[in-house]
Amino acid sequence: KRKVRWHPDFFTTVAGSNSQGRDLKRHRFGKVAVMLATFNGQRFLSEQLDSLAGQDHPSIDVWLSDDSSSDDTLAIARQAAKGWSKGSFEIIQRNVAPIAAGTNGIDLEQALARSNGNFLSLMLNGSINAEYYAFCDQDDVWESSKLTRAVAWLEQQPEGVPAMHCSRTRIIDEAGRLHGLSILFSKTPGFRNAIIQNIAAGNTIVMNRAAMLELRKHTFAGQFVSHDWWVYILVTALGGKVKYDQEPLTRYRQHGANLVGENASWRARMVRFKLVLTGRFRQWNDVNLAALRKISHLLPAENRQILDEFCALRQGASLLRPLRILRTGIFRQTFAGQLSFLAASLMGKI
């Protein structure tokens, strides 16, 4: 005989005494926890929440963490929570100090640190419990199939192995008009790429429980450049699985208040090149590598060797760095990006 057991979040079949004793678990409708960070997001939040409600996936808990908004963000969130029918809708109010103004307006470093802090508070919140976890920004729009497509791939990954799904994005303006697509990354994701480049925009990431458990064990305040890049680094460093979906599943809204802009335009490329020249890229690598060294004993031997070689070549003779980089197999996704990286290595900017 075979017993069939129903659970609100997934369907499980358990083989009887004459079987091989294996659980044939299928997470048909595994619960997704959407971790949404907000701050003064009243302009676009309603549209984002509508797109969450319009997801094909039937089981979604929303965890909205707000950084002391002074506009109607919380009122919009509370109204959405009243009509939420896919699961629970929790609102967390963080008491944080205002961001100090810099010489050119808002201080970007402070703003990024606070955004990271908000997402960090969600990542480390043990009350958030689901089969799958998704980051969410306040001003984007999700395609209706975003979660079902991500979950369908995550279901196929070995149980207990950290896995993360991300995707290309459509770029829209403040009025929702389409302006193009993000850069298409065609090379297979992996640690050799993640150690120097982030291809996983946070607003596209969906991960399994194993990935979230690793994040909760190995993530601390101030040890990562951005929450999305750290997820990509950690999952691949530990030998996990990453899927970059070439189908755009998120509409990324480009507007004046974005902390990080789109990546496809020449302006975006020039901004990145400026970050290299000013030493910001090298500083980011310092932060990420320091975090990786703390868990190097957990990495598979191949990834541990990649980490050691990259750390060593950053300190070695500059004229030999491009050759050593090519030997390690460390790469950026595009030909132009790889050339820029090799040039930056000659200048000691990596």
Protein backbone atom coordinates (compact mmCIF):
# COMPACT_ATOMS: atom_id res chain seq x y z
CA LYS A 1 0.00 0.00 0.00
CA ARG A 2 0.96 3.61 -0.43
CA LYS A 3 -0.19 6.36 1.89
CA VAL A 4 -0.87 9.83 0.55
CA ARG A 5 -0.39 12.73 2.94
CA TRP A 6 -1.50 16.30 2.22
CA HIS A 7 0.25 19.35 3.62
CA PRO A 8 -0.89 22.95 3.03
CA ASP A 9 2.38 23.77 1.27
CA PHE A 10 3.26 20.64 -0.64
CA PHE A 11 2.13 17.20 -1.71
CA THR A 12 4.06 14.21 -0.41
CA THR A 13 3.83 10.55 -1.34
CA VAL A 14 5.30 8.06 1.12
CA ALA A 15 6.06 4.51 0.00
CA GLY A 16 4.81 1.66 2.16
CA SER A 17 6.65 -1.26 3.73
CA ASN A 18 7.28 -3.02 0.41
CA SER A 19 9.05 0.00 -1.14
CA GLN A 20 12.65 1.16 -1.19
CA GLY A 21 11.81 3.42 1.74
CA ARG A 22 12.24 6.67 -0.20
CA ASP A 23 10.10 9.76 0.12
CA LEU A 24 8.93 10.91 -3.28
CA LYS A 25 8.37 14.53 -2.31
CA ARG A 26 7.10 17.00 -4.87
CA HIS A 27 6.85 20.65 -3.84
CA ARG A 28 3.92 21.46 -6.12
CA PHE A 29 2.93 24.65 -4.40
CA GLY A 30 5.80 25.17 -1.97
CA LYS A 31 5.41 28.37 -0.03
CA VAL A 32 7.47 31.34 -1.18
CA ALA A 33 8.48 34.02 1.30
CA VAL A 34 8.80 37.36 -0.49
CA MET A 35 11.21 39.62 1.41
CA LEU A 36 10.33 43.19 0.46
CA ALA A 37 12.44 46.11 1.70
CA THR A 38 10.86 49.57 1.57
CA PHE A 39 11.77 53.18 2.22
CA ASN A 40 9.60 56.09 1.06
CA GLY A 41 8.24 53.96 -1.76
CA GLN A 42 4.72 55.33 -2.13
CA ARG A 43 5.11 56.24 -5.83
CA PHE A 44 5.44 52.68 -7.14
CA LEU A 45 4.72 50.32 -4.24
CA SER A 46 1.07 49.70 -5.13
CA GLU A 47 2.00 48.53 -8.62
CA GLN A 48 4.63 46.19 -7.23
CA LEU A 49 2.20 44.73 -4.69
CA ASP A 50 -0.39 44.26 -7.43
CA SER A 51 2.15 42.26 -9.42
CA LEU A 52 2.80 40.05 -6.37
CA ALA A 53 -0.92 39.43 -6.01
CA GLY A 54 -1.04 38.56 -9.71
CA GLN A 55 1.56 35.79 -9.48
CA ASP A 56 0.57 32.38 -10.83
CA HIS A 57 2.08 30.79 -7.75
CA PRO A 58 -0.67 30.24 -5.15
CA SER A 59 1.24 30.22 -1.85
CA ILE A 60 3.09 33.45 -1.02
CA ASP A 61 3.91 35.05 2.31
CA VAL A 62 4.96 38.70 2.13
CA TRP A 63 7.40 40.07 4.69
CA LEU A 64 7.66 43.83 4.24
CA SER A 65 10.41 45.56 6.22
CA ASP A 66 10.22 49.35 6.25
CA ASP A 67 13.10 51.71 7.07
CA SER A 68 11.20 54.49 8.88
CA SER A 69 9.40 55.83 5.80
CA SER A 70 8.02 59.35 6.11
CA ASP A 71 5.51 59.07 3.25
CA ASP A 72 2.47 56.80 2.75
CA THR A 73 4.46 53.58 2.26
CA LEU A 74 3.12 51.95 5.43
CA ALA A 75 -0.47 52.97 4.71
CA ILE A 76 -0.23 51.37 1.27
CA ALA A 77 1.28 48.24 2.80
CA ARG A 78 -1.42 47.94 5.45
CA GLN A 79 -4.15 48.30 2.84
CA ALA A 80 -2.57 45.55 0.73
CA ALA A 81 -2.22 43.31 3.78
CA LYS A 82 -5.96 43.50 4.43
CA GLY A 83 -6.77 41.98 1.06
CA TRP A 84 -3.91 39.51 0.83
CA SER A 85 -5.24 36.01 0.10
CA LYS A 86 -2.15 33.94 -0.86
CA GLY A 87 -0.77 33.54 2.66
CA SER A 88 0.33 35.89 5.41
CA PHE A 89 1.37 39.52 5.03
CA GLU A 90 3.68 40.77 7.78
CA ILE A 91 4.84 44.38 8.18
CA ILE A 92 8.00 45.12 10.13
CA GLN A 93 8.89 48.68 11.10
CA ARG A 94 12.61 49.35 11.54
CA ASN A 95 13.64 52.33 13.60
CA VAL A 96 16.66 53.73 11.76
CA ALA A 97 18.30 57.14 11.67
CA PRO A 98 17.84 59.42 8.64
CA ILE A 99 20.51 59.27 5.95
CA ALA A 100 22.88 62.22 6.11
CA ALA A 101 23.24 64.34 2.99
CA GLY A 102 26.55 64.34 1.14
CA THR A 103 28.10 67.12 -0.91
CA ASN A 104 26.07 66.05 -3.96
CA GLY A 105 22.86 65.17 -2.21
CA ILE A 106 22.13 61.76 -0.67
CA ASP A 107 25.19 59.88 0.58
CA LEU A 108 25.32 56.75 -1.63
CA GLU A 109 27.44 54.69 0.76
CA GLN A 110 25.05 55.34 3.63
CA ALA A 111 22.05 54.59 1.44
CA LEU A 112 23.53 51.30 0.22
CA ALA A 113 24.52 50.33 3.75
CA ARG A 114 21.01 50.95 5.01
CA SER A 115 19.43 49.06 2.11
CA ASN A 116 21.79 46.15 2.81
CA GLY A 117 20.86 46.41 6.48
CA ASN A 118 17.18 46.15 5.68
CA PHE A 119 17.63 43.06 3.52
CA LEU A 120 20.03 41.61 6.10
CA SER A 121 17.35 41.95 8.78
CA LEU A 122 15.00 39.97 6.54
CA MET A 123 17.58 37.29 5.73
CA LEU A 124 18.38 36.72 9.40
CA ASN A 125 14.77 36.77 10.58
CA GLY A 126 14.14 33.21 11.78
CA SER A 127 10.39 33.79 11.80
CA ILE A 128 10.44 33.81 8.00
CA ASN A 129 9.98 30.16 7.16
CA ALA A 130 9.16 28.82 3.69
CA GLU A 131 10.27 26.37 1.02
CA TYR A 132 11.56 29.20 -1.17
CA TYR A 133 12.66 32.81 -0.62
CA ALA A 134 12.60 35.80 -2.97
CA PHE A 135 14.04 39.30 -2.62
CA CYS A 136 11.78 42.12 -3.72
CA ASP A 137 12.34 45.83 -4.38
CA GLN A 138 9.58 48.38 -3.83
CA ASP A 139 9.47 49.95 -7.29
CA ASP A 140 9.62 47.09 -9.81
CA VAL A 141 6.96 44.93 -11.45
CA TRP A 142 7.04 41.14 -11.54
CA GLU A 143 5.83 39.15 -14.53
CA SER A 144 3.02 36.82 -13.46
CA SER A 145 5.09 33.66 -14.11
CA LYS A 146 8.21 34.81 -12.22
CA LEU A 147 7.76 32.61 -9.15
CA THR A 148 6.30 29.56 -10.88
CA ARG A 149 9.19 29.52 -13.35
CA ALA A 150 11.79 29.89 -10.61
CA VAL A 151 10.19 27.29 -8.35
CA ALA A 152 9.89 24.81 -11.24
CA TRP A 153 13.69 24.91 -11.65
CA LEU A 154 14.44 24.90 -7.92
CA GLU A 155 12.27 21.78 -7.47
CA GLN A 156 14.60 19.90 -9.78
CA GLN A 157 17.71 20.59 -7.69
CA PRO A 158 19.04 18.01 -5.20
CA GLU A 159 17.49 18.40 -1.76
CA GLY A 160 19.85 20.04 0.70
CA VAL A 161 22.00 21.66 -2.00
CA PRO A 162 21.92 25.49 -2.01
CA ALA A 163 20.27 26.70 -5.21
CA MET A 164 19.40 30.12 -6.59
CA HIS A 165 17.39 31.24 -9.62
CA CYS A 166 17.84 34.68 -11.18
CA SER A 167 16.96 36.21 -14.52
CA ARG A 168 17.34 38.94 -17.09
CA THR A 169 15.15 42.02 -16.64
CA ARG A 170 13.12 44.40 -18.74
CA ILE A 171 14.05 48.03 -18.11
CA ILE A 172 11.13 50.42 -17.72
CA ASP A 173 10.89 54.12 -16.92
CA GLU A 174 8.84 55.89 -14.27
CA ALA A 175 5.71 55.61 -16.40
CA GLY A 176 6.24 51.89 -17.01
CA ARG A 177 7.35 52.30 -20.62
CA LEU A 178 9.78 49.67 -21.90
CA HIS A 179 13.30 50.97 -22.62
CA GLY A 180 15.12 47.74 -23.35
CA LEU A 181 16.62 44.73 -21.66
CA SER A 182 19.46 44.17 -19.23
CA ILE A 183 22.69 42.66 -20.53
CA LEU A 184 22.30 39.05 -21.60
CA PHE A 185 24.72 36.80 -19.72
CA SER A 186 25.35 33.68 -21.78
CA LYS A 187 28.18 31.97 -19.88
CA THR A 188 27.41 29.37 -17.24
CA PRO A 189 27.20 30.93 -13.75
CA GLY A 190 29.74 29.72 -11.23
CA PHE A 191 32.26 30.70 -8.58
CA ARG A 192 34.89 31.69 -11.17
CA ASN A 193 32.46 34.38 -12.29
CA ALA A 194 30.85 35.28 -8.95
CA ILE A 195 34.17 36.08 -7.29
CA ILE A 196 34.55 39.17 -9.53
CA GLN A 197 31.09 39.89 -10.97
CA ASN A 198 27.48 39.89 -9.88
CA ILE A 199 24.99 38.72 -12.50
CA ALA A 200 22.15 38.17 -10.01
CA ALA A 201 20.08 41.32 -9.62
CA GLY A 202 18.46 41.16 -6.21
CA ASN A 203 14.99 41.80 -7.57
CA THR A 204 15.22 38.60 -9.63
CA ILE A 205 16.58 36.19 -7.00
CA VAL A 206 14.56 33.22 -5.77
CA MET A 207 16.37 30.59 -3.67
CA ASN A 208 15.64 27.37 -1.87
CA ARG A 209 15.65 26.68 1.86
CA ALA A 210 19.18 25.21 1.77
CA ALA A 211 20.54 28.47 0.35
CA MET A 212 18.72 30.50 2.98
CA LEU A 213 20.09 28.35 5.79
CA GLU A 214 23.63 28.91 4.53
CA LEU A 215 22.99 32.64 4.30
CA ARG A 216 21.79 32.75 7.88
CA LYS A 217 24.91 30.94 9.07
CA HIS A 218 27.48 32.93 7.10
CA THR A 219 26.13 36.47 6.70
CA PHE A 220 26.95 39.33 9.04
CA ALA A 221 26.47 43.09 9.02
CA GLY A 222 29.13 44.97 7.09
CA GLN A 223 30.76 41.90 5.52
CA PHE A 224 29.24 42.12 2.06
CA VAL A 225 29.04 44.75 -0.68
CA SER A 226 25.46 44.01 -1.68
CA HIS A 227 23.04 41.33 -0.55
CA ASP A 228 22.46 39.98 -4.06
CA TRP A 229 26.13 39.66 -4.99
CA TRP A 230 26.82 37.95 -1.66
CA VAL A 231 24.09 35.37 -2.34
CA TYR A 232 25.61 34.62 -5.76
CA ILE A 233 29.10 34.35 -4.24
CA LEU A 234 28.07 32.19 -1.29
CA VAL A 235 25.88 29.73 -3.19
CA THR A 236 28.54 29.12 -5.86
CA ALA A 237 31.42 29.11 -3.36
CA LEU A 238 29.77 26.29 -1.42
CA GLY A 239 29.26 24.26 -4.58
CA GLY A 240 25.57 25.11 -4.98
CA LYS A 241 23.54 25.54 -8.15
CA VAL A 242 22.68 28.79 -9.94
CA LYS A 243 20.32 29.26 -12.87
CA TYR A 244 20.45 32.46 -14.90
CA ASP A 245 17.16 32.53 -16.81
CA GLN A 246 17.47 34.38 -20.12
CA GLU A 247 13.73 35.06 -20.07
CA PRO A 248 13.08 38.51 -18.48
CA LEU A 249 10.86 37.90 -15.45
CA THR A 250 11.09 41.29 -13.73
CA ARG A 251 10.44 44.80 -14.98
CA TYR A 252 13.17 46.90 -13.41
CA ARG A 253 12.11 50.52 -13.00
CA GLN A 254 14.81 53.07 -13.75
CA HIS A 255 14.26 56.43 -12.06
CA GLY A 256 16.11 59.18 -10.25
CA ALA A 257 15.95 57.54 -6.82
CA ASN A 258 17.61 54.25 -7.82
CA LEU A 259 20.60 53.35 -5.67
CA VAL A 260 22.01 51.11 -8.43
CA GLY A 261 21.12 51.67 -12.08
CA GLU A 262 20.64 49.36 -15.05
CA ASN A 263 23.68 47.72 -16.61
CA ALA A 264 23.15 47.81 -20.38
CA SER A 265 23.72 51.44 -21.44
CA TRP A 266 27.02 53.13 -22.26
CA ARG A 267 26.40 55.44 -19.33
CA ALA A 268 26.21 52.40 -17.02
CA ARG A 269 29.46 51.07 -18.47
CA MET A 270 31.19 54.39 -17.88
CA VAL A 271 29.96 54.46 -14.29
CA ARG A 272 31.41 51.00 -13.72
CA PHE A 273 34.71 52.01 -15.33
CA LYS A 274 34.89 55.05 -13.05
CA LEU A 275 34.38 52.77 -10.04
CA VAL A 276 37.37 50.74 -11.20
CA LEU A 277 39.61 53.78 -11.68
CA THR A 278 38.76 55.25 -8.28
CA GLY A 279 39.60 51.98 -6.53
CA ARG A 280 36.01 51.21 -5.50
CA PHE A 281 36.03 47.84 -7.30
CA ARG A 282 39.19 46.80 -5.47
CA GLN A 283 37.62 47.83 -2.16
CA TRP A 284 34.57 45.72 -2.96
CA ASN A 285 36.81 42.75 -3.68
CA ASP A 286 38.56 43.31 -0.34
CA VAL A 287 35.21 43.06 1.47
CA ASN A 288 34.00 39.98 -0.38
CA LEU A 289 37.31 38.13 -0.10
CA ALA A 290 37.56 38.81 3.62
CA ALA A 291 34.12 37.23 4.07
CA LEU A 292 35.09 34.25 1.92
CA ARG A 293 38.29 33.62 3.83
CA LYS A 294 36.24 33.16 6.99
CA ILE A 295 34.48 30.16 5.44
CA SER A 296 37.29 28.89 3.19
CA HIS A 297 37.41 25.61 5.14
CA LEU A 298 33.84 24.90 3.97
CA LEU A 299 34.55 25.35 0.27
CA PRO A 300 35.13 22.43 -2.11
CA ALA A 301 38.82 22.00 -2.90
CA GLU A 302 38.49 23.49 -6.40
CA ASN A 303 36.81 26.65 -5.14
CA ARG A 304 39.26 26.98 -2.27
CA GLN A 305 42.08 26.90 -4.82
CA ILE A 306 40.36 29.59 -6.93
CA LEU A 307 40.03 31.78 -3.85
CA ASP A 308 43.68 31.31 -2.86
CA GLU A 309 44.93 31.99 -6.39
CA PHE A 310 42.86 35.14 -6.81
CA CYS A 311 43.99 36.51 -3.45
CA ALA A 312 47.62 35.79 -4.38
CA LEU A 313 47.56 37.28 -7.86
CA ARG A 314 46.05 40.54 -6.54
CA GLN A 315 49.30 41.01 -4.61
CA GLY A 316 51.71 39.68 -7.24
CA ALA A 317 53.59 41.32 -10.10
CA SER A 318 51.22 43.50 -12.13
CA LEU A 319 52.56 42.50 -15.56
CA LEU A 320 51.84 38.85 -14.85
CA ARG A 321 48.31 39.35 -13.48
CA PRO A 322 46.40 39.03 -16.80
CA LEU A 323 48.14 35.75 -17.59
CA ARG A 324 47.52 34.40 -14.09
CA ILE A 325 43.87 35.41 -14.31
CA LEU A 326 43.47 33.53 -17.59
CA ARG A 327 45.10 30.46 -16.03
CA THR A 328 42.70 30.46 -13.09
CA GLY A 329 39.69 30.64 -15.43
CA ILE A 330 38.23 33.61 -13.54
CA PHE A 331 35.97 35.49 -15.93
CA ARG A 332 33.45 38.22 -16.54
CA GLN A 333 30.44 37.41 -18.69
CA THR A 334 31.11 39.61 -21.72
CA PHE A 335 34.18 39.99 -23.94
CA ALA A 336 34.36 43.73 -23.24
CA GLY A 337 33.96 43.11 -19.52
CA GLN A 338 36.79 40.58 -19.52
CA LEU A 339 39.10 42.95 -21.38
CA SER A 340 38.30 45.72 -18.89
CA PHE A 341 38.99 43.36 -15.99
CA LEU A 342 42.36 42.34 -17.43
CA ALA A 343 43.26 45.99 -17.99
CA ALA A 344 42.23 46.85 -14.42
CA SER A 345 44.47 44.05 -13.16
CA LEU A 346 47.48 45.69 -14.83
CA MET A 347 46.67 48.92 -12.98
CA GLY A 348 46.31 47.15 -9.64
CA LYS A 349 42.62 48.03 -9.47
CA ILE A 350 41.24 44.57 -8.74
